[in-house]
Short mmCIF file of C-alpha atoms in Angstrom, two decimals:
data_model
loop_
_atom_site.label_atom_id
_atom_site.label_comp_id
_atom_site.label_asym_id
_atom_site.label_seq_id
_atom_site.Cartn_x
_atom_site.Cartn_y
_atom_site.Cartn_z
CA MET A 177 -5.19 -89.47 35.03
CA LEU A 178 -1.45 -90.00 35.10
CA THR A 179 -0.07 -87.78 32.36
CA ILE A 180 3.34 -88.07 30.72
CA VAL A 181 4.39 -84.58 29.71
CA ASP A 182 5.20 -84.56 26.01
CA TYR A 183 7.33 -81.53 25.27
CA GLY A 184 9.05 -83.00 22.26
CA VAL A 185 11.89 -85.06 23.72
CA GLY A 186 12.52 -88.61 24.67
CA ASN A 187 11.20 -92.03 24.44
CA LEU A 188 7.73 -91.65 25.89
CA ALA A 189 6.42 -94.92 24.48
CA SER A 190 8.69 -96.92 26.81
CA ILE A 191 7.30 -95.23 29.93
CA LYS A 192 3.74 -95.72 28.72
CA ASN A 193 4.46 -99.38 27.90
CA MET A 194 5.72 -100.15 31.35
CA LEU A 195 2.88 -98.27 33.04
CA LYS A 196 0.49 -100.34 30.95
CA LYS A 197 2.28 -103.47 32.11
CA VAL A 198 1.65 -102.47 35.75
CA GLY A 199 -1.99 -101.75 34.98
CA SER A 200 -2.03 -98.00 34.57
CA ASP A 201 -3.32 -96.36 31.45
CA ALA A 202 -1.23 -93.21 31.16
CA LEU A 203 -1.86 -90.34 28.80
CA ILE A 204 0.96 -88.88 26.73
CA SER A 205 0.07 -85.25 26.11
CA SER A 206 1.43 -81.87 25.12
CA SER A 207 -1.85 -80.09 25.78
CA GLU A 208 -2.06 -77.56 28.60
CA ASN A 209 -5.61 -78.66 29.40
CA ASP A 210 -4.51 -82.25 29.88
CA ILE A 211 -1.67 -81.14 32.14
CA LEU A 212 -4.09 -78.99 34.17
CA ALA A 213 -6.46 -81.94 34.51
CA ALA A 214 -3.74 -84.42 35.50
CA LYS A 215 -3.80 -86.15 38.88
CA LYS A 216 -0.19 -87.15 38.57
CA LEU A 217 2.67 -86.20 36.24
CA ILE A 218 5.74 -87.82 34.80
CA LEU A 219 8.35 -85.47 33.36
CA PRO A 220 10.64 -87.37 30.97
CA GLY A 221 13.78 -86.11 29.27
CA VAL A 222 16.71 -87.44 27.29
CA GLY A 223 19.69 -85.84 25.58
CA ALA A 224 21.28 -82.50 26.41
CA PHE A 225 20.03 -80.36 29.33
CA ASP A 226 19.59 -77.20 27.23
CA THR A 227 17.73 -79.09 24.50
CA CYS A 228 15.25 -80.34 27.10
CA ALA A 229 15.04 -77.07 29.05
CA GLY A 230 14.62 -75.11 25.80
CA LYS A 231 11.89 -77.38 24.46
CA LEU A 232 10.10 -77.36 27.79
CA GLN A 233 10.10 -73.54 27.79
CA ALA A 234 8.98 -73.43 24.17
CA SER A 235 6.16 -75.89 24.88
CA GLY A 236 4.28 -73.24 26.84
CA LEU A 237 3.57 -75.81 29.57
CA VAL A 238 5.83 -74.41 32.29
CA ASN A 239 3.20 -72.21 33.96
CA ALA A 240 0.72 -75.08 34.05
CA LEU A 241 3.40 -77.34 35.55
CA HIS A 242 4.31 -74.78 38.23
CA ARG A 243 0.65 -74.43 39.15
CA LYS A 244 0.05 -78.18 39.35
CA VAL A 245 3.16 -78.91 41.35
CA HIS A 246 3.27 -75.88 43.67
CA GLU A 247 -0.39 -74.96 44.20
CA GLU A 248 -2.19 -78.25 43.72
CA LYS A 249 0.71 -80.32 45.05
CA VAL A 250 0.17 -82.98 42.42
CA PRO A 251 2.82 -85.73 42.57
CA VAL A 252 5.42 -85.40 39.84
CA LEU A 253 8.18 -87.85 38.90
CA GLY A 254 11.11 -86.61 36.81
CA VAL A 255 13.02 -89.24 34.85
CA CYS A 256 16.64 -88.87 33.66
CA VAL A 257 16.97 -85.32 32.25
CA GLY A 258 13.41 -84.78 33.54
CA HIS A 259 14.91 -85.37 37.01
CA GLN A 260 17.74 -82.92 36.26
CA LEU A 261 15.20 -80.27 35.22
CA LEU A 262 13.83 -80.26 38.78
CA PHE A 263 16.91 -78.30 39.91
CA ARG A 264 18.07 -74.70 39.41
CA ASP A 265 20.51 -75.29 36.60
CA SER A 266 23.14 -77.61 35.15
CA GLU A 267 26.83 -77.39 34.35
CA GLU A 268 25.89 -78.85 30.98
CA GLY A 269 23.89 -75.86 29.83
CA LYS A 270 23.03 -72.22 30.18
CA LEU A 271 19.25 -72.42 30.49
CA PRO A 272 17.62 -72.58 33.92
CA GLY A 273 15.83 -75.65 35.21
CA LEU A 274 12.46 -75.57 36.96
CA GLY A 275 14.08 -74.84 40.32
CA TRP A 276 11.63 -76.97 42.30
CA ILE A 277 14.28 -78.66 44.41
CA PRO A 278 17.20 -76.67 45.84
CA GLY A 279 20.36 -77.86 44.14
CA ASN A 280 22.09 -78.02 40.79
CA VAL A 281 23.34 -80.56 38.30
CA VAL A 282 27.07 -81.21 37.89
CA ARG A 283 29.25 -83.31 35.60
CA PHE A 284 30.82 -86.48 36.97
CA ASN A 285 34.06 -85.41 38.58
CA GLN A 286 36.57 -87.25 36.38
CA GLY A 287 39.28 -86.68 38.97
CA LEU A 288 37.38 -88.80 41.46
CA LEU A 289 36.68 -91.66 39.04
CA THR A 290 38.99 -94.65 39.07
CA PRO A 291 40.87 -95.19 35.80
CA GLY A 292 38.84 -97.14 33.26
CA LEU A 293 35.52 -95.62 34.37
CA LYS A 294 34.09 -93.81 31.39
CA VAL A 295 31.67 -90.91 31.22
CA PRO A 296 28.79 -91.31 30.37
CA HIS A 297 28.01 -93.75 33.11
CA MET A 298 26.06 -96.28 31.08
CA GLY A 299 24.69 -99.52 32.43
CA TRP A 300 23.11 -101.22 35.42
CA THR A 301 24.02 -100.00 38.87
CA ASP A 302 22.88 -101.05 42.30
CA VAL A 303 21.22 -98.35 44.35
CA VAL A 304 20.99 -97.55 48.03
CA VAL A 305 17.73 -96.12 49.30
CA SER A 306 18.65 -93.41 51.78
CA LYS A 307 15.30 -92.64 53.36
CA SER A 308 12.03 -94.42 53.77
CA SER A 309 9.74 -93.80 50.82
CA ARG A 310 6.58 -95.25 49.37
CA LEU A 311 8.35 -95.26 46.01
CA PHE A 312 10.44 -98.19 47.25
CA ASP A 313 7.67 -100.03 49.11
CA ASP A 314 8.12 -103.76 48.82
CA MET A 315 11.04 -103.31 46.40
CA HIS A 316 12.80 -106.46 45.14
CA GLU A 317 16.08 -107.33 46.79
CA GLU A 318 19.33 -105.86 45.52
CA PRO A 319 17.56 -103.20 43.45
CA ARG A 320 19.46 -102.16 40.33
CA PHE A 321 18.52 -99.74 37.59
CA TYR A 322 19.67 -98.76 34.12
CA PHE A 323 21.57 -95.46 33.95
CA VAL A 324 22.79 -93.36 31.02
CA HIS A 325 24.15 -89.98 32.11
CA SER A 326 27.20 -87.76 32.39
CA TYR A 327 25.74 -85.38 34.97
CA HIS A 328 24.14 -85.86 38.37
CA ALA A 329 22.34 -83.76 40.96
CA ARG A 330 24.09 -81.99 43.85
CA LEU A 331 21.63 -81.09 46.57
CA ASP A 332 21.60 -78.05 48.82
CA ASP A 333 19.76 -80.12 51.41
CA PRO A 334 20.99 -83.72 51.76
CA ALA A 335 17.61 -84.62 53.29
CA ASP A 336 16.09 -84.46 49.79
CA ALA A 337 18.19 -87.46 48.70
CA LEU A 338 16.10 -90.57 48.17
CA VAL A 339 18.43 -92.88 46.28
CA GLN A 340 22.19 -93.00 45.94
CA ALA A 341 24.45 -95.02 43.68
CA ASP A 342 28.18 -95.58 43.31
CA TYR A 343 30.13 -94.78 40.18
CA GLY A 344 33.64 -93.88 41.22
CA TYR A 345 32.00 -92.12 44.14
CA ARG A 346 28.55 -92.00 45.71
CA PHE A 347 26.14 -89.66 43.93
CA VAL A 348 22.48 -88.73 44.26
CA ALA A 349 20.45 -90.93 41.92
CA GLY A 350 16.99 -89.95 43.09
CA VAL A 351 15.20 -87.32 45.16
CA GLU A 352 11.98 -86.86 47.05
CA HIS A 353 10.96 -83.41 48.25
CA GLY A 354 7.30 -83.30 49.25
CA ASN A 355 5.25 -84.12 46.16
CA ILE A 356 8.27 -83.76 43.86
CA LEU A 357 10.24 -86.88 42.97
CA GLY A 358 12.98 -87.58 40.50
CA VAL A 359 15.19 -90.47 39.43
CA GLN A 360 18.35 -90.21 37.37
CA PHE A 361 17.98 -93.77 36.06
CA HIS A 362 15.42 -95.21 33.65
CA PRO A 363 12.76 -97.17 35.59
CA GLU A 364 10.96 -97.87 32.30
CA LYS A 365 14.01 -99.87 31.17
CA SER A 366 14.81 -101.56 34.48
CA HIS A 367 12.77 -104.76 34.46
CA LYS A 368 10.97 -105.73 37.68
CA PHE A 369 12.77 -103.04 39.68
CA GLY A 370 11.43 -100.28 37.47
CA MET A 371 8.00 -101.91 37.32
CA LYS A 372 7.81 -101.94 41.11
CA LEU A 373 8.92 -98.32 41.32
CA LEU A 374 6.43 -97.09 38.71
CA SER A 375 3.68 -99.21 40.17
CA ASN A 376 4.40 -97.65 43.59
CA PHE A 377 4.20 -94.18 42.05
CA VAL A 378 0.83 -95.10 40.57
CA LYS A 379 -0.58 -96.70 43.73
CA HIS A 380 0.88 -94.79 46.65
CA TYR A 381 1.04 -91.19 45.50
CA MET B 206 29.17 -103.17 42.72
CA MET B 207 30.36 -102.77 39.15
CA ARG B 208 28.42 -104.56 36.48
CA THR B 209 29.59 -105.22 32.95
CA ARG B 210 26.65 -105.14 30.56
CA VAL B 211 25.93 -108.57 29.05
CA ILE B 212 23.94 -108.14 25.86
CA PRO B 213 22.25 -110.77 23.68
CA ALA B 214 22.37 -109.78 20.01
CA LEU B 215 19.56 -111.04 17.81
CA LEU B 216 19.80 -111.17 14.04
CA ILE B 217 16.71 -110.77 11.94
CA GLN B 218 16.46 -111.89 8.34
CA LYS B 219 13.19 -111.70 6.44
CA GLY B 220 11.27 -111.26 9.70
CA GLY B 221 12.67 -114.37 11.39
CA LEU B 222 15.38 -114.73 13.99
CA VAL B 223 18.56 -116.28 12.59
CA LYS B 224 22.15 -116.93 13.65
CA SER B 225 25.20 -116.89 11.42
CA VAL B 226 28.72 -118.27 11.30
CA LYS B 227 31.26 -115.71 10.00
CA PHE B 228 28.35 -113.65 8.65
CA LYS B 229 27.21 -116.67 6.57
CA ASP B 230 25.43 -120.01 7.04
CA TYR B 231 22.29 -118.56 8.55
CA LYS B 232 20.23 -120.86 10.68
CA TYR B 233 16.62 -120.12 11.58
CA VAL B 234 16.23 -119.77 15.33
CA GLY B 235 12.67 -118.62 15.87
CA ASP B 236 10.33 -115.70 16.25
CA PRO B 237 11.97 -112.44 17.39
CA ILE B 238 9.11 -111.27 19.62
CA ASN B 239 8.99 -114.58 21.40
CA ALA B 240 12.75 -114.42 21.94
CA VAL B 241 12.52 -110.90 23.36
CA ARG B 242 9.81 -112.07 25.77
CA ILE B 243 12.04 -114.87 27.00
CA PHE B 244 15.03 -112.54 27.38
CA ASN B 245 12.75 -110.18 29.27
CA GLU B 246 11.90 -112.87 31.77
CA LYS B 247 15.58 -113.59 32.16
CA GLU B 248 16.15 -109.92 32.98
CA VAL B 249 18.92 -109.36 30.47
CA ASP B 250 20.90 -106.13 30.80
CA GLU B 251 20.15 -104.90 27.31
CA ILE B 252 19.24 -106.31 23.94
CA VAL B 253 20.46 -105.63 20.42
CA ILE B 254 18.47 -106.39 17.29
CA LEU B 255 20.12 -106.28 13.89
CA ASP B 256 18.07 -106.59 10.73
CA ILE B 257 20.82 -107.95 8.52
CA SER B 258 18.79 -108.13 5.33
CA ALA B 259 17.56 -104.51 5.33
CA THR B 260 20.57 -102.89 3.62
CA ALA B 261 20.88 -105.70 1.06
CA GLU B 262 17.20 -105.35 0.23
CA LYS B 263 17.68 -101.58 -0.01
CA ARG B 264 14.93 -100.86 2.50
CA GLY B 265 14.62 -99.02 5.78
CA PRO B 266 13.74 -100.42 9.19
CA ASN B 267 10.43 -102.23 9.65
CA ILE B 268 9.10 -99.72 12.17
CA GLN B 269 5.86 -101.58 12.85
CA LYS B 270 7.71 -104.77 13.77
CA ILE B 271 10.23 -102.86 15.89
CA ARG B 272 7.43 -101.09 17.76
CA GLU B 273 5.93 -104.49 18.55
CA ILE B 274 9.28 -105.78 19.81
CA ALA B 275 9.91 -102.59 21.82
CA SER B 276 6.56 -102.89 23.58
CA GLU B 277 7.83 -106.19 25.02
CA ALA B 278 11.29 -104.94 25.94
CA PHE B 279 11.55 -103.69 29.52
CA MET B 280 15.27 -103.25 29.12
CA PRO B 281 17.26 -100.96 26.83
CA LEU B 282 16.81 -101.93 23.21
CA GLY B 283 19.24 -101.25 20.38
CA TYR B 284 18.28 -101.58 16.74
CA GLY B 285 20.41 -101.59 13.60
CA GLY B 286 19.75 -102.33 9.95
CA GLY B 287 18.89 -100.25 6.90
CA ILE B 288 18.94 -96.85 8.62
CA THR B 289 19.99 -94.12 6.19
CA ARG B 290 18.01 -91.02 7.17
CA LEU B 291 17.50 -88.86 10.27
CA GLU B 292 13.77 -89.34 9.88
CA GLU B 293 14.25 -93.08 10.44
CA ILE B 294 16.25 -92.38 13.60
CA ARG B 295 13.34 -90.25 14.85
CA GLU B 296 10.84 -92.98 14.03
CA LEU B 297 12.91 -95.60 15.82
CA ILE B 298 13.23 -93.50 18.98
CA THR B 299 9.50 -92.83 18.94
CA ALA B 300 8.85 -96.56 18.44
CA GLY B 301 10.64 -97.25 21.73
CA VAL B 302 14.25 -97.92 20.70
CA GLU B 303 16.93 -96.44 23.02
CA LYS B 304 19.94 -97.00 20.83
CA VAL B 305 20.10 -96.58 17.10
CA ILE B 306 22.90 -98.61 15.52
CA LEU B 307 24.46 -97.36 12.30
CA ASN B 308 26.84 -99.36 10.17
CA THR B 309 26.97 -98.98 6.38
CA SER B 310 25.33 -95.55 6.49
CA ALA B 311 27.82 -94.25 9.10
CA PHE B 312 30.64 -95.10 6.68
CA GLN B 313 28.91 -93.62 3.66
CA ASN B 314 27.61 -90.57 5.48
CA PRO B 315 29.27 -89.74 8.84
CA GLY B 316 27.03 -86.65 8.84
CA LEU B 317 24.15 -88.93 9.80
CA VAL B 318 26.00 -89.86 13.01
CA GLU B 319 26.40 -86.16 13.78
CA GLU B 320 22.77 -85.31 12.99
CA GLY B 321 21.54 -88.26 15.03
CA ALA B 322 23.67 -87.29 18.03
CA LYS B 323 22.43 -83.71 17.81
CA TYR B 324 18.84 -84.86 17.70
CA ILE B 325 18.75 -87.45 20.48
CA GLY B 326 22.17 -87.24 22.15
CA SER B 327 25.34 -89.30 21.67
CA GLN B 328 24.26 -91.91 24.21
CA SER B 329 21.66 -93.16 21.74
CA ILE B 330 23.85 -93.28 18.64
CA VAL B 331 25.92 -96.44 18.29
CA VAL B 332 28.24 -97.16 15.38
CA SER B 333 28.71 -100.80 14.58
CA VAL B 334 32.22 -101.61 13.37
CA ASP B 335 32.54 -104.99 11.63
CA VAL B 336 36.13 -106.14 11.37
CA LYS B 337 37.94 -108.85 9.47
CA LYS B 338 41.65 -109.68 9.15
CA ASN B 339 42.97 -109.49 5.62
CA PHE B 340 45.41 -111.88 3.96
CA TRP B 341 48.35 -110.08 5.58
CA GLY B 342 46.82 -110.24 9.04
CA LYS B 343 45.79 -106.58 9.14
CA TYR B 344 42.43 -105.62 10.63
CA LYS B 345 40.06 -103.91 8.20
CA VAL B 346 36.59 -102.45 8.70
CA TYR B 347 33.84 -103.96 6.56
CA VAL B 348 30.36 -102.64 5.77
CA GLN B 349 27.28 -104.00 3.96
CA ASN B 350 26.98 -106.97 6.29
CA GLY B 351 30.62 -107.95 5.76
CA GLY B 352 30.35 -107.61 2.00
CA ARG B 353 32.57 -104.59 1.40
CA ASN B 354 36.05 -103.78 2.65
CA THR B 355 36.38 -100.08 3.48
CA GLY B 356 40.16 -100.29 3.80
CA SER B 357 39.99 -98.43 7.14
CA ASP B 358 41.75 -99.63 10.27
CA PRO B 359 39.35 -100.24 13.18
CA GLY B 360 41.04 -97.97 15.76
CA GLY B 361 41.16 -94.94 13.47
CA TYR B 362 37.68 -95.58 12.14
CA ALA B 363 36.20 -95.90 15.64
CA ARG B 364 37.89 -92.65 16.65
CA GLN B 365 36.50 -90.92 13.57
CA MET B 366 33.01 -92.11 14.55
CA GLU B 367 33.49 -90.90 18.13
CA ASN B 368 34.45 -87.49 16.76
CA ALA B 369 31.36 -87.51 14.55
CA GLY B 370 29.20 -87.98 17.65
CA ALA B 371 28.85 -91.71 18.29
CA GLY B 372 28.30 -92.52 21.96
CA GLU B 373 29.20 -96.18 21.73
CA ILE B 374 30.99 -98.61 19.42
CA LEU B 375 29.61 -102.08 18.74
CA LEU B 376 32.73 -103.96 17.73
CA ASN B 377 32.06 -107.09 15.76
CA SER B 378 34.70 -109.64 14.73
CA ILE B 379 33.53 -111.24 11.48
CA ASP B 380 36.21 -113.95 11.75
CA ARG B 381 34.93 -115.03 15.17
CA ASP B 382 31.18 -114.69 14.50
CA GLY B 383 29.37 -117.88 15.52
CA THR B 384 32.63 -119.84 15.84
CA PHE B 385 32.69 -120.26 19.65
CA ALA B 386 36.43 -119.57 19.39
CA GLY B 387 36.43 -116.79 22.01
CA TYR B 388 36.62 -113.04 21.46
CA ASP B 389 39.39 -111.42 19.46
CA THR B 390 40.90 -109.74 22.52
CA GLU B 391 43.69 -108.10 20.53
CA LEU B 392 41.10 -106.29 18.41
CA ILE B 393 39.11 -105.30 21.52
CA LYS B 394 42.21 -103.79 23.09
CA ILE B 395 43.13 -101.84 19.95
CA VAL B 396 39.69 -100.25 19.66
CA CYS B 397 39.20 -99.63 23.40
CA ASP B 398 42.57 -97.87 23.50
CA SER B 399 41.59 -95.72 20.51
CA VAL B 400 38.36 -94.23 21.85
CA SER B 401 37.07 -92.81 25.11
CA ILE B 402 33.46 -93.93 24.55
CA PRO B 403 32.21 -97.36 25.65
CA VAL B 404 32.96 -100.32 23.39
CA VAL B 405 30.67 -103.34 23.27
CA ALA B 406 32.46 -106.42 21.92
CA ILE B 407 30.77 -109.17 19.96
CA GLY B 408 31.89 -112.23 18.05
CA GLY B 409 33.14 -115.61 19.24
CA ALA B 410 31.94 -116.00 22.82
CA ALA B 411 31.52 -119.63 23.89
CA SER B 412 31.17 -119.21 27.65
CA VAL B 413 30.60 -116.77 30.46
CA SER B 414 34.34 -116.74 31.11
CA ASP B 415 34.85 -115.55 27.50
CA LEU B 416 32.52 -112.64 28.25
CA ALA B 417 34.60 -111.83 31.31
CA GLU B 418 37.80 -111.97 29.28
CA ALA B 419 36.48 -109.40 26.78
CA ALA B 420 35.70 -107.10 29.71
CA GLN B 421 39.24 -107.51 31.02
CA PHE B 422 40.56 -106.26 27.69
CA GLY B 423 38.53 -103.06 28.04
CA ALA B 424 35.03 -103.77 26.73
CA SER B 425 32.35 -101.86 28.67
CA GLY B 426 29.73 -104.28 27.45
CA VAL B 427 29.95 -107.80 26.11
CA SER B 428 27.57 -109.11 23.53
CA ALA B 429 26.99 -112.46 21.92
CA GLY B 430 24.51 -114.29 19.76
CA SER B 431 25.14 -118.01 19.60
CA ILE B 432 25.72 -118.73 23.29
CA PHE B 433 22.39 -117.15 24.17
CA VAL B 434 20.36 -118.98 21.52
CA PHE B 435 22.10 -122.33 21.02
CA GLN B 436 23.01 -125.22 23.22
CA GLY B 437 25.37 -128.10 22.52
CA PRO B 438 27.58 -128.97 19.54
CA HIS B 439 24.68 -129.33 17.11
CA ARG B 440 23.44 -125.81 17.65
CA ALA B 441 20.11 -126.86 19.15
CA VAL B 442 17.98 -123.80 19.77
CA LEU B 443 17.64 -122.93 23.45
CA ILE B 444 17.44 -119.40 24.75
CA SER B 445 19.53 -118.87 27.86
CA TYR B 446 21.25 -116.15 29.86
CA PRO B 447 23.73 -116.38 32.75
CA SER B 448 22.32 -116.03 36.26
CA GLN B 449 23.40 -113.25 38.61
CA ALA B 450 25.39 -115.84 40.56
CA GLU B 451 27.24 -116.96 37.42
CA LEU B 452 27.99 -113.36 36.47
CA LYS B 453 29.36 -112.71 39.96
CA LYS B 454 31.45 -115.88 39.89
CA ASN B 455 33.02 -114.80 36.61
CA GLY B 456 33.73 -111.25 37.73
CA LEU B 457 31.16 -109.57 35.46
CA ILE B 458 29.55 -108.27 38.64
CA LYS B 459 32.11 -107.25 41.23
#
């Protein structure tokens, strides 16, 4: 079962809706047993980093997640702040992330943005896929996704970068590190591009 | 490539889709869910739904209906109309809405903007600012679907809402609504210069080049109703949306 981790934040219905559209019946759950039984996980997240990190800690699911992802090597896809939680920490908050991928999360460097570019970066942006990945198998041409964020990942190892996008400068918009994947954008709100990506996660992982 | 968001705005009155002229003269356009399906196929950037009869009827959002609409929306969905409590914001987010749009209640209770932003983050709290010129040509903010003049100037009001926690301003020109007279670019510039959050302009667009003009005056997103639901001088109902090629030609993708 593909399980969407419900730790009290975000718009989980949208992810479930799109998965349903691509033929996958996902479970939204906050139960440790469901997480332990999952074959695949989606870690959502929206809002402030510390709000998400704090609620995830308080949910009591962190140990189960560590076990699934590290010992059982179950595929996990972080979305938006769920993607940011994959790293050590964030400039936005004080709480630690899950630390599954070496790197941290930093605010858009306003000094490098051209005048008129506002933070948050909100809207559709074209992406560049930087390494071959089943997540982008058969992707539609000129892939673009919907972003809403003020912070982005900075990787210790550039080889973990899966997707990049330009907003004033090129930043990491998605990662793949073994069984751990994350995207800064919202596939569940990105039409056929998001459908293809989620359907690839369902079929190929 | 930089893309300006192009956002169809759908008005709902008594469960049906309608379109107004200057916030009056409502014309029935069709079924909202059907319209969302069509906009979905056209891969619109985002969609905004405003239930314009909710506040007047003193009721909250129709969550069941919105959930149905959201389940068909594979793009970001904004909803406004009749929201007065944090609990309703929670329900809307859970129903699948990304952006909660506050208008009358933001004026009456800016604390709701703050509470909403704390709960879900500023990016999901939009304040809709409806503006009309008074007899002396001064811009004033109106609430209650254009029925009440607040006396506030739009720039100062928008800034106040940004400070309260709004992550976006939906700037609506009542004078231009449904008129096909083009956007009020002066108003767009005033508000964009007053805030650092994104401003989405609406009211008056007749063509894709009008959308592009609003972007040139600072709008981060450009919204419209009539041009996406009507065709021709007699306002025949036809749902449409510019193609990627048209958007590129007009500089909305560059």
